[in-house]
């Protein structure tokens, strides 16, 4: 898909230098291709999740970065670098009713046990695993808060979690279960979880930290949280809870973002950062004591809100 | 190439520079749009602080044949103020994204200015007379005691110092959920379009509480969003035709007679990707940052990150001309992606006769391409050449190792000095080039 054409050396002394991507099929340059791809992937992630502007981020930029990540992820998928433990969407969502049917795919990975060996993900199962932020979609005003209280019930069987504070339950899950063998997944999924929550989205996103034991791949996890960006910034009927975000993520340790591509010269594309899952859990731990006010689910007409705002602003 | 400019060997000379001298750029002073009016007499700039500054060309002095009139400040006003979106807890920038002039119908001038969310119609009028000799009012405005009036007189207009007033006549608000990137006035001079990332609306200049949505590319599921609208423009002659460009490098031409919602294009302009140039960044650099019809209406020009393309409206499968603006950046795309420069939105413009096109680059360079002679030139907007009538020296960037004298190597380019906005006088060889916070005006050498 990308750069499968002729190989081209990066030679500074050549005229007409072009930054073509070397073909992944060539032996010695395959490493640099993978390296470059991983670098770009990391940069893209950082762009999406480090940015916390006062104004709305550019939708065009977000879309382009998302497309970049999706493409890389597709390529990784095709190359078979995904861990072969993809879970099929078997989690029954009936218990939750219609409101949450969109939530179901997002949590389908929680359904089966980690040991369950699955085939390489096919496109449909991947794409059906939507971020919970998809719940925030729609011009019609709907809130994710409506979903959250039931988030915990999506946890893997046999235990059906009772409704409780979704955030602390998520943390409990992390501490109960074993971290994944690769640090990347834990890092990535936690990053994804943290950052997708950073967008002010539902706390059901916090479910993501359970990913590690679910053996979702780095990329697919991140894939889930990516599209959420659109919703957070563009949904017009959603009140972001900034204070909550500030409490939770004000002091997040960003050292994990200091990626050093040189360390992955061995070609292990999955190594993203020298941060272990344990480190990440430690950063998350303090937050478990934070009282998370359950968001009141409420539905309001968008026009009603506009009207109220008009009255308040006095315009 | 020495001395030869674009277009009949034009020699470009420095004329004026406007703006602060110091290197420390105030954020509010960053120029965000530049536009000549239809006669070229007025030149408007918008900045990040929401202000509009209009320059007027002084009348040509019959004795001064060696240069055209200078541009001096004519009017300055605050067009947009920052706002706060309470629903999303985000600020709405007051930065002026685009200014478009209406053709002049009477003594007053009208322009549309827009920020991310709101479009405003401004009337700029001159006042050089004032009434004097009221019966009931003193000259300073105080009211007279009617009992002291013994005679009556007719008030007369007397000349006064010229005063230029700008007043907002229409405010077109609350029609865009996403950020407005373009406005374009229709050739019927009654309607105009405004485009944001996902939708295009059609307005009537007189009606502010309603607009028609004519393009909507928002997917039902936002997760599926992979493409946004980047620019839109009405055809200069056909009032039913407009085009819009996308982040995937496509341009769609739509006919409003076909249906109310022009979601299906009449023509789709797209060039197949060159497989040898494929990279991770192919999509990003193909994103079109500007689209401009030629004055004739036969061609349109698009600007993507590395090139300018001229399209014949009758041929959809590829452009008729392609000009490389800064091909030497192709090897630096990864770094440019990292520092976000790859998302810079360069604009482009035609000269009055559609024979030369111009666009900006980095290091305060700007480029002109002569479509007839196929020659191009790179010039620099810098205060170093600030003596009027100094001919600008062509610049050259060397991509490979061996750097000749006077050339600049790619690594020495200052990527913070970018020229995104340029404008060409509709009738004469006068160009306005905006660096970060300065406006340069160049003219061709008049002998």
XYZ file of C-alpha atoms in Angstrom:
762
model
C 0.000 0.000 0.000
C 2.713 2.375 0.847
C 6.006 2.576 -0.884
C 5.908 -0.819 -2.460
C 7.680 0.532 -5.474
C 11.331 0.691 -6.204
C 13.761 1.021 -3.419
C 15.467 4.310 -3.066
C 18.443 5.052 -0.918
C 18.560 8.089 1.241
C 21.666 9.682 -0.149
C 22.320 13.250 0.737
C 24.757 13.699 -2.068
C 22.383 12.739 -4.739
C 20.672 15.347 -6.767
C 16.964 15.436 -6.705
C 16.762 13.910 -3.301
C 13.407 12.459 -2.580
C 12.175 11.118 0.643
C 10.613 8.034 -0.778
C 9.786 5.326 1.573
C 11.889 2.285 1.004
C 10.119 -0.840 0.072
C 9.333 -3.049 3.002
C 10.313 -6.060 1.022
C 13.963 -5.189 0.775
C 16.118 -6.781 3.368
C 18.382 -4.174 4.845
C 15.979 -1.312 4.257
C 13.016 -3.104 5.710
C 14.171 -2.129 9.138
C 14.368 1.524 8.243
C 10.957 1.351 6.664
C 9.482 -0.161 9.753
C 11.365 2.314 11.815
C 10.058 5.216 9.838
C 6.569 3.881 9.984
C 6.760 3.465 13.708
C 8.172 6.948 14.122
C 5.377 8.413 12.113
C 2.892 6.410 14.090
C 4.273 7.733 17.334
C 4.348 11.282 16.103
C 0.760 10.980 14.954
C -0.325 9.720 18.318
C 1.427 12.518 20.075
C -0.216 15.031 17.833
C -3.631 13.737 18.544
C -3.332 13.284 22.231
C -0.907 15.861 23.448
C -2.740 18.755 22.037
C -4.978 20.564 24.426
C -5.925 23.785 22.770
C -8.101 26.505 24.109
C -9.845 26.633 20.800
C -11.216 23.766 18.840
C -8.480 21.850 17.061
C -8.546 21.844 13.320
C -10.831 19.130 12.044
C -8.835 18.826 8.868
C -5.667 18.167 10.787
C -7.359 15.647 13.001
C -8.815 13.838 10.028
C -5.494 13.681 8.233
C -3.662 12.377 11.267
C -6.370 9.836 11.874
C -6.152 8.667 8.304
C -2.413 8.311 8.698
C -2.810 6.183 11.764
C -5.480 4.071 10.145
C -3.343 3.462 7.131
C -0.377 2.408 9.202
C -2.589 0.216 11.237
C -4.012 -1.364 8.108
C -0.550 -2.035 6.885
C 0.493 -3.604 10.124
C -2.575 -5.724 9.964
C -1.743 -6.876 6.511
C 1.776 -7.684 7.461
C 0.476 -9.875 10.156
C 2.236 -8.106 12.940
C -0.897 -8.165 14.999
C -1.001 -10.573 17.836
C -3.275 -13.388 16.859
C -5.663 -13.128 19.739
C -8.439 -11.178 18.310
C -11.727 -11.677 19.958
C -14.937 -12.115 18.139
C -17.852 -9.998 19.119
C -19.802 -12.416 21.159
C -20.733 -10.337 24.109
C -24.455 -10.150 24.403
C -25.642 -6.644 24.847
C -29.252 -7.505 25.353
C -29.033 -6.889 29.019
C -28.353 -3.296 28.416
C -31.014 -2.456 25.990
C -31.083 -0.406 22.889
C -29.309 2.593 24.256
C -26.154 0.702 24.627
C -26.082 -1.356 21.548
C -23.477 0.916 20.177
C -21.454 0.398 23.272
C -21.499 -3.276 22.787
C -18.999 -3.512 19.982
C -16.623 -1.326 21.876
C -16.571 -3.698 24.715
C -16.847 -6.861 22.793
C -13.228 -7.529 23.361
C -13.924 -7.804 26.996
C -16.149 -10.712 26.384
C -13.805 -13.609 26.009
C -11.003 -14.722 28.181
C -7.525 -13.626 27.288
C -6.394 -17.093 26.578
C -8.800 -17.515 23.816
C -6.850 -17.736 20.631
C -8.574 -16.038 17.776
C -7.725 -15.591 14.203
C -6.268 -12.497 12.848
C -8.838 -9.845 13.018
C -10.882 -9.347 9.982
C -11.861 -5.900 8.993
C -15.408 -6.183 10.147
C -14.675 -7.207 13.679
C -12.133 -4.469 13.946
C -14.359 -1.818 12.646
C -17.204 -2.942 14.762
C -15.114 -2.241 17.808
C -15.981 1.361 17.992
C -14.859 3.682 20.623
C -17.489 4.476 23.139
C -17.120 8.010 21.963
C -19.220 6.962 19.033
C -22.034 7.153 21.464
C -21.508 10.847 21.558
C -22.134 11.052 17.858
C -25.130 12.676 16.256
C -26.508 16.092 15.921
C -29.263 14.922 18.159
C -28.102 15.539 21.577
C -27.158 12.447 23.446
C -24.714 11.974 26.201
C -22.316 9.276 26.948
C -23.156 9.616 30.544
C -26.183 7.577 29.870
C -23.944 4.697 29.067
C -21.380 4.929 31.738
C -23.130 3.465 34.684
C -23.467 0.290 32.748
C -19.969 0.261 31.512
C -18.701 -2.028 34.131
C -21.263 -4.574 33.198
C -19.408 -5.129 30.005
C -16.565 -6.708 31.805
C -15.545 -10.187 30.903
C -17.560 -13.098 32.118
C -18.009 -14.993 34.266
C -18.161 -12.042 36.615
C -20.856 -9.637 35.755
C -19.799 -6.466 37.428
C -22.374 -4.677 39.429
C -22.885 -1.060 38.678
C -20.403 0.987 40.487
C -18.133 3.843 39.860
C -16.807 2.997 36.431
C -13.437 4.558 36.908
C -12.486 2.759 40.068
C -13.813 -0.448 38.708
C -11.591 -0.015 35.719
C -8.623 0.481 37.946
C -9.547 -2.570 39.925
C -9.573 -4.515 36.750
C -6.118 -3.361 35.878
C -4.737 -4.311 39.207
C -6.405 -7.681 39.249
C -5.314 -8.847 35.904
C -1.879 -9.604 34.666
C -0.213 -7.035 32.489
C 0.547 -8.072 28.965
C 3.922 -9.425 28.016
C 4.669 -6.476 25.808
C 4.974 -3.180 27.484
C 3.725 -1.449 24.403
C 0.214 -2.650 24.694
C -0.148 -1.588 28.242
C 1.360 1.721 27.479
C -0.614 2.209 24.358
C -3.894 1.112 25.723
C -3.469 3.105 28.859
C -2.407 6.055 26.806
C -5.394 5.566 24.647
C -7.606 5.284 27.648
C -6.199 8.303 29.329
C -6.202 10.396 26.281
C -9.538 9.451 24.984
C -10.841 10.364 28.379
C -8.907 13.542 28.130
C -11.215 14.510 25.374
C -13.883 14.789 27.981
C -15.626 11.744 26.732
C -17.498 9.264 28.729
C -15.864 7.385 31.456
C -16.697 4.265 29.669
C -13.521 4.964 27.828
C -11.730 4.194 31.006
C -12.599 0.649 30.277
C -9.743 0.676 27.906
C -7.126 0.013 30.578
C -8.536 -3.422 30.773
C -7.247 -3.871 27.326
C -3.906 -5.215 28.338
C -5.273 -8.431 29.494
C -7.533 -8.621 26.554
C -4.639 -8.806 24.216
C -6.027 -6.251 21.894
C -3.248 -4.980 19.823
C -1.731 -1.628 20.344
C -3.006 -0.371 17.105
C -6.548 -1.525 17.253
C -6.909 -0.098 20.716
C -5.672 3.183 19.490
C -7.864 2.886 16.501
C -10.800 2.782 18.799
C -9.966 5.927 20.553
C -9.019 7.820 17.427
C -12.354 8.552 15.905
C -13.502 9.780 19.228
C -11.618 12.963 18.572
C -14.179 14.011 16.046
C -16.984 13.682 18.467
C -15.505 15.489 21.349
C -14.706 18.520 19.441
C -17.525 18.631 17.021
C -20.483 17.413 18.930
C -22.530 20.418 19.599
C -24.715 18.946 22.223
C -22.222 17.749 24.710
C -21.102 19.487 27.832
C -17.492 18.700 28.460
C -16.602 18.241 32.025
C -13.406 20.168 32.138
C -12.994 20.132 35.844
C -13.074 16.393 35.908
C -10.445 16.226 33.245
C -8.246 18.673 35.026
C -8.414 16.654 38.185
C -7.679 13.408 36.527
C -5.067 14.326 34.029
C -3.387 17.440 35.220
C -0.259 15.697 36.368
C -0.024 12.903 33.955
C 3.458 11.701 33.482
C 4.379 12.440 29.932
C 7.778 10.858 30.003
C 6.344 7.972 28.096
C 5.973 10.263 25.180
C 9.674 10.636 24.801
C 9.968 8.018 22.172
C 13.367 7.194 21.012
C 13.145 5.529 17.643
C 16.761 4.515 17.763
C 16.086 1.995 20.427
C 13.958 -0.035 18.155
C 16.608 -0.516 15.582
C 16.235 -4.214 15.928
C 13.059 -3.968 13.982
C 10.759 -4.669 16.832
C 8.101 -2.325 15.697
C 5.995 -2.965 18.702
C 8.310 -1.359 21.170
C 7.066 2.090 21.635
C 8.524 3.412 24.827
C 10.690 2.328 27.690
C 7.788 2.542 30.099
C 6.518 -0.591 31.597
C 2.949 -1.343 32.343
C 3.751 -1.114 36.010
C 4.888 2.450 35.722
C 1.691 3.291 34.047
C -0.374 1.637 36.693
C 1.424 3.666 39.275
C 0.412 6.849 37.559
C -3.121 5.675 37.433
C -3.279 4.515 41.004
C -3.492 7.913 42.694
C -6.526 8.708 40.690
C -8.497 5.850 42.039
C -9.154 7.789 45.171
C -10.614 10.654 43.275
C -14.265 10.880 43.817
C -15.820 10.605 40.461
C -19.190 12.141 40.472
C -21.482 10.041 38.448
C -22.584 12.203 35.650
C -26.225 12.818 35.572
C -27.575 11.432 32.406
C -29.835 13.917 30.886
C -31.219 14.526 27.480
C -32.072 17.942 26.264
C -33.078 19.257 22.978
C -30.310 21.111 21.264
C -32.583 23.989 20.484
C -33.604 24.146 24.088
C -29.996 24.437 25.076
C -29.469 27.163 22.545
C -32.397 28.984 23.924
C -31.122 28.702 27.441
C -27.693 29.878 26.406
C -29.218 32.830 24.676
C -31.068 33.754 27.791
C -27.993 33.376 29.918
C -25.795 35.336 27.592
C -28.495 37.875 27.221
C -28.166 38.094 23.462
C 17.216 33.345 -14.837
C 19.099 36.357 -13.561
C 16.938 39.389 -13.837
C 14.196 37.615 -15.692
C 10.927 37.543 -13.862
C 7.716 35.798 -14.541
C 5.659 37.137 -17.376
C 7.303 39.140 -20.133
C 10.410 39.670 -18.141
C 8.806 41.668 -15.419
C 11.268 43.042 -12.954
C 9.738 43.216 -9.553
C 10.677 46.102 -7.314
C 10.118 46.756 -3.711
C 7.483 49.392 -3.142
C 6.306 49.435 0.462
C 6.202 47.426 3.633
C 3.543 47.778 6.315
C 3.667 46.540 9.837
C 5.897 46.402 12.859
C 9.628 46.281 12.374
C 10.669 44.306 15.381
C 11.155 40.588 15.247
C 8.969 39.959 18.232
C 5.667 39.274 16.589
C 2.537 40.021 18.552
C 0.109 37.190 17.977
C -2.727 39.538 17.161
C -0.709 41.143 14.374
C -0.288 37.977 12.385
C -1.829 38.617 8.991
C -4.383 36.005 8.094
C -5.811 37.228 4.798
C -5.041 39.717 2.010
C -7.413 40.837 -0.726
C -7.547 43.544 -3.381
C -10.941 44.961 -4.263
C -12.286 44.758 -7.803
C -10.654 47.955 -8.967
C -7.422 47.391 -7.125
C -7.663 50.742 -5.469
C -8.262 49.184 -2.071
C -6.257 46.490 -0.364
C -7.661 44.809 2.728
C -5.835 42.702 5.276
C -7.254 40.726 8.165
C -5.276 39.616 11.152
C -5.412 37.166 13.977
C -6.653 39.831 16.338
C -9.858 40.209 14.373
C -8.943 43.541 12.824
C -9.310 44.628 9.244
C -6.964 47.225 7.817
C -7.770 48.727 4.442
C -5.151 50.522 2.379
C -6.013 52.870 -0.434
C -3.873 53.565 -3.421
C -3.216 57.234 -3.799
C -4.240 58.747 -7.059
C -1.526 58.589 -9.619
C 0.384 61.761 -9.832
C 0.696 62.819 -13.417
C 4.215 63.975 -12.824
C 5.291 60.840 -11.047
C 5.549 58.453 -13.911
C 8.141 56.197 -12.395
C 5.887 54.527 -9.935
C 2.316 53.820 -9.296
C 0.458 55.223 -6.371
C 1.384 54.160 -2.914
C -0.979 52.389 -0.574
C -1.797 54.197 2.620
C -4.026 53.274 5.482
C -7.591 54.116 4.637
C -9.569 52.487 7.399
C -8.977 50.231 10.376
C -11.687 48.530 12.330
C -12.291 45.629 14.640
C -14.289 43.165 12.648
C -14.604 40.218 14.985
C -14.221 39.758 18.696
C -13.239 36.569 20.469
C -16.173 34.582 21.677
C -16.679 31.689 23.962
C -18.662 28.639 23.042
C -20.285 27.646 26.278
C -21.465 24.306 25.065
C -18.044 23.052 24.184
C -16.069 25.174 26.624
C -13.870 26.356 23.828
C -12.870 29.736 22.556
C -13.943 30.935 19.149
C -11.025 32.713 17.586
C -11.510 36.203 16.278
C -8.966 35.589 13.555
C -10.172 36.779 10.176
C -10.046 33.800 7.879
C -11.163 35.464 4.676
C -12.139 38.852 3.283
C -14.056 39.215 0.045
C -14.968 42.503 -1.555
C -18.281 43.209 -3.178
C -18.195 45.087 -6.441
C -18.793 48.751 -5.916
C -22.343 49.899 -6.609
C -22.345 53.350 -5.051
C -20.049 55.601 -3.130
C -19.623 53.146 -0.295
C -17.509 49.994 -0.330
C -18.715 46.685 0.994
C -16.778 43.648 2.078
C -17.478 40.343 3.740
C -15.178 39.241 6.511
C -15.374 35.970 8.370
C -13.845 34.207 11.316
C -14.438 30.556 12.180
C -18.119 30.950 12.830
C -19.565 34.314 11.821
C -19.598 36.282 8.588
C -20.099 40.013 8.608
C -20.927 42.468 5.870
C -19.135 45.743 6.417
C -19.906 49.047 4.807
C -17.015 51.411 4.460
C -18.107 54.914 3.646
C -16.442 58.259 3.427
C -17.574 61.387 5.020
C -15.966 64.598 3.892
C -18.768 67.053 4.476
C -20.809 67.905 7.448
C -23.890 69.985 7.915
C -23.465 73.308 9.586
C -25.892 75.990 10.614
C -28.590 74.185 12.492
C -31.188 76.353 14.074
C -31.743 74.401 17.215
C -28.248 73.046 17.792
C -24.969 74.729 18.444
C -21.980 73.715 16.439
C -20.757 71.506 19.236
C -24.066 69.712 19.423
C -25.595 71.323 22.436
C -29.186 72.240 22.042
C -30.131 75.853 21.951
C -32.884 77.344 23.938
C -35.630 77.788 21.391
C -36.569 81.108 22.848
C -33.205 82.535 21.820
C -33.765 81.783 18.162
C -34.622 84.945 16.364
C -33.889 84.075 12.760
C -34.026 80.909 10.723
C -31.424 79.698 8.347
C -30.982 76.695 6.124
C -28.171 74.342 7.205
C -25.518 73.814 4.570
C -22.848 71.165 4.004
C -19.345 72.319 4.509
C -16.202 70.333 3.787
C -14.427 68.607 6.605
C -11.451 66.317 7.016
C -12.055 62.999 5.392
C -13.456 60.460 7.768
C -13.764 56.831 6.808
C -16.361 54.913 8.720
C -16.865 51.186 8.826
C -20.148 49.838 10.049
C -21.431 46.290 10.165
C -24.523 46.062 8.042
C -25.255 42.362 8.287
C -24.164 39.635 10.608
C -24.546 36.084 9.344
C -24.179 33.894 12.374
C -25.002 30.490 13.766
C -24.947 28.626 10.506
C -21.704 26.713 10.869
C -20.926 23.971 13.291
C -17.397 23.615 11.970
C -14.770 26.166 11.093
C -15.447 28.404 8.117
C -12.584 28.206 5.647
C -13.991 30.030 2.615
C -16.463 32.631 1.508
C -17.178 33.425 -2.101
C -19.474 35.997 -3.624
C -21.596 34.863 -6.507
C -21.488 36.582 -9.858
C -25.103 37.565 -9.324
C -23.842 39.837 -6.555
C -26.834 38.876 -4.492
C -25.768 35.613 -2.952
C -22.617 34.159 -1.531
C -21.440 30.847 -0.159
C -19.642 30.017 3.035
C -17.866 26.728 3.503
C -16.724 24.960 6.637
C -15.052 21.580 7.052
C -18.146 19.608 6.266
C -20.826 21.888 4.877
C -21.367 24.679 2.420
C -24.135 27.210 2.900
C -25.680 29.607 0.434
C -26.707 33.021 1.712
C -28.522 35.987 0.371
C -26.696 39.169 1.231
C -29.874 40.756 2.532
C -31.031 37.868 4.683
C -29.184 36.979 7.823
C -31.491 34.606 9.604
C -31.563 31.933 6.982
C -29.165 30.121 4.729
C -29.471 27.151 2.442
C -27.249 24.179 2.931
C -26.002 23.164 -0.496
C -23.265 20.689 0.341
C -23.097 18.364 3.299
C -20.423 15.730 3.524
C -20.850 14.907 7.145
C -21.163 11.147 7.458
C -23.923 9.706 9.569
C -21.273 8.137 11.704
C -18.477 10.556 12.430
C -16.139 7.654 12.854
C -16.247 7.250 9.123
C -15.049 10.771 8.486
C -11.956 10.691 6.333
C -12.314 13.763 4.169
C -13.101 17.413 4.791
C -13.816 20.432 2.657
C -10.828 22.713 2.450
C -11.906 25.527 0.108
C -14.810 26.595 -2.060
C -15.433 29.215 -4.707
C -18.151 30.361 -7.052
C -17.456 30.405 -10.748
C -16.701 33.983 -11.835
C -19.314 33.968 -14.595
C -21.772 31.146 -14.062
C -23.866 31.940 -11.051
C -25.016 28.346 -10.741
C -21.563 26.784 -10.598
C -19.156 26.437 -7.740
C -16.283 24.177 -6.803
C -15.015 22.831 -3.533
C -11.775 21.093 -2.755
C -11.078 18.379 -0.240
C -8.330 17.129 2.012
C -7.893 14.158 -0.294
C -6.846 16.242 -3.252
C -10.118 16.203 -5.140
C -12.107 19.101 -6.506
C -15.796 18.823 -7.103
C -17.674 21.101 -9.410
C -21.351 21.425 -8.588
C -24.292 22.876 -10.432
C -26.962 24.337 -8.210
C -29.553 23.839 -10.901
C -29.228 20.098 -10.576
C -30.621 19.828 -7.089
C -31.074 21.767 -3.908
C -28.473 19.734 -2.081
C -25.446 19.418 -4.306
C -24.046 16.299 -2.731
C -23.504 14.753 -6.105
C -20.938 16.563 -8.090
C -21.221 17.402 -11.733
C -17.517 16.987 -12.232
C -14.814 15.439 -10.125
C -11.265 16.613 -10.699
C -8.617 14.296 -9.428
C -5.161 13.390 -10.576
C -4.124 9.800 -10.092
C -1.293 9.444 -7.663
C 2.181 9.047 -9.046
C 3.236 5.664 -7.690
C 6.894 6.560 -7.705
C 6.267 9.422 -5.337
C 4.200 7.511 -2.895
C 5.022 7.919 0.755
C 3.377 7.961 4.113
C 2.566 11.576 3.541
C 1.012 11.274 0.130
C -2.445 11.989 1.370
C -1.477 14.886 3.558
C 0.490 16.666 0.866
C -2.289 16.117 -1.608
C -4.701 18.021 0.578
C -5.714 21.131 -1.314
C -5.248 24.332 0.620
C -6.673 26.785 -1.898
C -8.714 26.801 -5.083
C -9.092 29.821 -7.351
C -10.863 30.230 -10.637
C -9.063 32.120 -13.366
C -10.590 35.459 -14.248
C -11.756 33.987 -17.523
C -13.544 31.167 -15.769
C -12.051 28.570 -18.051
C -9.408 27.334 -15.634
C -9.019 26.826 -11.957
C -5.891 26.612 -9.888
C -5.341 24.447 -6.846
C -2.561 24.573 -4.300
C -1.446 21.510 -2.430
C 1.556 21.311 -0.183
C 4.252 20.990 -2.801
C 2.706 22.165 -6.034
C 0.313 24.405 -7.902
C -1.941 22.804 -10.483
C -3.943 24.418 -13.228
C -7.039 22.552 -14.308
C -9.072 22.994 -17.424
C -12.701 22.772 -16.366
C -13.314 20.558 -19.355
C -10.826 17.933 -18.285
C -11.298 16.091 -15.062
C -8.711 13.386 -15.073
C -5.600 15.489 -14.691
C -4.432 19.090 -14.511
C -3.201 20.780 -17.657
C -0.257 22.341 -15.866
C 1.645 21.500 -12.722
C 4.250 23.699 -11.123
C 6.504 22.544 -8.326
C 6.720 25.142 -5.630
C 9.320 23.618 -3.361
C 9.997 20.084 -4.442
C 13.135 20.071 -2.287
C 10.865 19.642 0.709
C 9.788 16.203 -0.399
C 12.666 14.610 1.437
C 11.848 16.527 4.588
C 8.239 15.574 4.889
C 8.720 13.610 8.077
C 10.250 16.568 9.885
C 7.648 18.868 8.434
C 4.997 16.514 9.702
C 6.517 16.568 13.123
C 6.652 20.328 13.373
C 3.216 20.683 11.783
C 4.470 22.673 8.826
C 3.012 20.063 6.549
C -0.410 21.365 7.512
C 0.354 24.938 6.461
C -2.290 26.258 4.131
C -0.711 28.181 1.318
C -2.901 30.270 -0.918
C -2.382 31.068 -4.566
C -3.528 33.767 -6.945
C -3.763 34.677 -10.618
C -2.609 37.875 -12.223
C -5.177 39.994 -14.012
C -4.619 38.380 -17.389
C -4.376 34.805 -16.060
C -0.911 34.478 -17.526
C 1.039 34.267 -14.282
C 0.254 32.547 -11.007
C 1.821 33.199 -7.649
C 2.073 31.390 -4.363
C 4.093 31.531 -1.173
C 6.718 29.309 0.393
C 9.019 29.266 3.408
C 11.859 31.552 4.382
C 9.666 34.431 3.229
C 10.057 33.252 -0.330
C 7.290 33.468 -2.844
C 7.123 32.015 -6.309
C 5.661 33.070 -9.612
C 5.051 30.862 -12.605
C 4.554 32.238 -16.071
C 2.173 29.969 -17.896
C 3.239 31.157 -21.327
C 6.999 31.227 -21.082
C 7.060 28.372 -18.558
C 9.591 30.318 -16.562
C 9.414 30.669 -12.835
C 11.045 32.900 -10.308
C 11.593 32.866 -6.587
C 11.653 36.158 -4.706
C 12.021 37.058 -1.088
C 9.970 39.449 0.994
C 12.501 40.986 3.264
C 13.259 44.390 4.681
C 16.766 44.115 3.382
C 15.635 45.253 -0.024
C 13.552 48.066 1.282
C 14.615 50.845 -0.975
C 11.796 51.707 -3.295
C 12.357 50.722 -6.861
C 15.066 48.285 -5.849
C 14.765 45.360 -8.189
C 14.338 42.132 -6.303
C 17.010 39.584 -6.791
C 15.838 36.110 -7.709
C 16.543 33.534 -5.018
C 17.401 29.926 -5.363
C 17.246 27.025 -3.008
C 19.684 24.251 -3.536
C 18.478 20.840 -2.614
C 21.641 18.830 -2.924
C 25.011 19.160 -1.297
C 26.889 21.540 -3.527
C 25.696 24.984 -2.732
C 26.497 27.712 -5.158
C 27.094 31.240 -4.104
C 23.921 33.110 -3.194
C 21.980 29.921 -2.937
C 20.334 28.779 0.218
C 20.425 25.210 1.320
C 17.251 23.507 2.346
C 18.451 23.097 5.887
C 18.964 26.812 6.298
C 15.410 27.652 5.426
C 13.442 29.309 8.165
C 10.188 27.418 8.389
C 8.731 29.961 10.749
C 8.854 32.569 8.036
C 6.090 31.448 5.787
C 4.185 33.342 3.158
C 0.689 31.925 3.145
C -1.242 34.880 1.738
C -0.565 36.732 -1.475
C -2.722 38.895 -3.712
C -2.346 40.310 -7.189
C -3.837 43.601 -8.308
C -6.669 42.830 -10.735
C -5.388 45.121 -13.432
C -1.774 46.039 -12.826
C 1.439 44.352 -11.867
C 1.207 45.186 -8.219
C 1.347 42.384 -5.691
C 0.732 42.245 -1.978
C 2.659 39.606 -0.069
C 2.039 38.927 3.606
C 4.803 37.596 5.799
C 3.926 36.728 9.365
C 3.142 40.241 10.474
C 4.238 42.469 7.633
C 2.605 43.332 4.368
C 4.919 43.873 1.416
C 3.848 45.616 -1.748
C 5.865 45.070 -4.874
C 5.433 46.611 -8.298
C 6.943 45.927 -11.622
C 9.608 48.296 -12.734
C 8.141 51.138 -14.677
C 10.617 52.809 -16.940
